[in-house]
Coordinates of C-alpha atoms in Angstrom, one line a residue:
X21 CA -0.1 0.0 0.0
X22 CA 3.1 2.3 0.5
X23 CA 3.8 2.0 -3.2
X24 CA 0.2 3.0 -4.5
X25 CA 0.3 6.0 -2.1
X26 CA 3.3 7.4 -3.6
X27 CA 2.0 7.9 -7.4
X28 CA -1.5 9.8 -6.1
X29 CA 1.0 12.1 -3.9
X30 CA 2.7 12.7 -7.3
X31 CA 0.1 13.4 -9.2
X32 CA -1.6 16.5 -7.1
X33 CA 2.2 17.9 -7.2
X34 CA 2.7 17.7 -11.2
X35 CA -1.0 19.0 -11.6
X36 CA 0.0 21.8 -9.7
X37 CA 3.1 22.7 -11.4
X38 CA 1.3 22.4 -14.6
X39 CA -1.4 25.2 -13.1
X40 CA 1.8 27.2 -12.1
X41 CA 3.3 27.0 -15.3
X42 CA 0.3 27.7 -17.1
X43 CA -0.2 30.7 -15.2
X44 CA 3.1 32.2 -15.9
X45 CA 2.7 31.9 -19.5
X46 CA -0.3 33.7 -19.3
X47 CA 1.1 36.4 -17.0
X48 CA 4.1 36.5 -19.5
X49 CA 1.8 37.2 -22.4
X50 CA 0.0 39.8 -20.8
X51 CA 3.4 41.2 -19.7
X52 CA 4.1 41.8 -23.1
X53 CA 0.9 43.3 -24.4
X54 CA 1.3 45.6 -21.7
X55 CA 5.1 46.3 -22.7
X56 CA 4.0 46.9 -26.4
X57 CA 1.1 49.3 -25.4
X58 CA 3.1 51.3 -23.1
X59 CA 5.8 51.6 -25.7
X60 CA 3.2 52.7 -28.4
X61 CA 2.1 55.3 -25.4
X62 CA 5.5 56.5 -24.9
X63 CA 6.0 57.3 -28.9
X64 CA 3.1 59.0 -29.1
X65 CA 3.8 61.3 -26.0
X66 CA 7.2 61.6 -27.5
X67 CA 5.6 62.9 -30.8
X68 CA 3.2 65.2 -28.7
X69 CA 5.8 66.5 -27.0
X70 CA 7.7 67.4 -30.4
X71 CA 4.6 69.1 -31.7
X72 CA 4.1 71.3 -28.3
X73 CA 7.5 72.4 -28.6
X74 CA 7.1 73.3 -32.0
X75 CA 4.0 75.4 -31.2
X76 CA 6.2 77.0 -28.3
X77 CA 9.0 78.3 -30.6
X78 CA 6.6 79.4 -33.1
X79 CA 4.7 81.4 -30.2
X80 CA 8.1 82.6 -28.9
X81 CA 9.0 83.8 -32.5
X82 CA 5.9 85.6 -33.0
X83 CA 6.5 87.5 -29.9
X84 CA 10.2 88.2 -30.4
X85 CA 9.2 90.1 -33.6
X86 CA 6.7 92.1 -31.9
X87 CA 3.8 90.5 -33.8
X88 CA 1.6 89.5 -30.7
X89 CA -2.0 88.8 -31.6
X90 CA -4.4 90.9 -29.2
X91 CA -7.9 91.7 -29.1
X92 CA -9.0 94.6 -31.5
X93 CA -11.0 97.2 -29.5
X94 CA -11.6 99.5 -32.4
X95 CA -10.6 100.1 -36.1
X96 CA -9.4 103.9 -36.6
X97 CA -8.6 103.6 -40.4
X98 CA -8.3 100.9 -42.6
X99 CA -4.6 100.5 -41.4
X100 CA -5.1 101.4 -37.9
X101 CA -6.4 99.7 -34.8
X102 CA -6.5 99.7 -31.2
X103 CA -5.8 96.6 -29.8
X104 CA -5.6 95.1 -26.3

């Protein structure tokens, strides 16, 4: 009877090992998917940052040459305006 008890103990251990490996594989696939999504988000963030920096530089260049866009309060003549 001692011999028959040993295989029944081994089977649950093997079953547990198989379940652990299956769970590990699932988590590994999930991790890779999330890692890919993160990579895409970082790429998108870098593109948006580049676009933002370009916009900031464009605004600074407009301000530096005195072409600040303001609110037109009143048009005096065809070429002259009162701006805020």
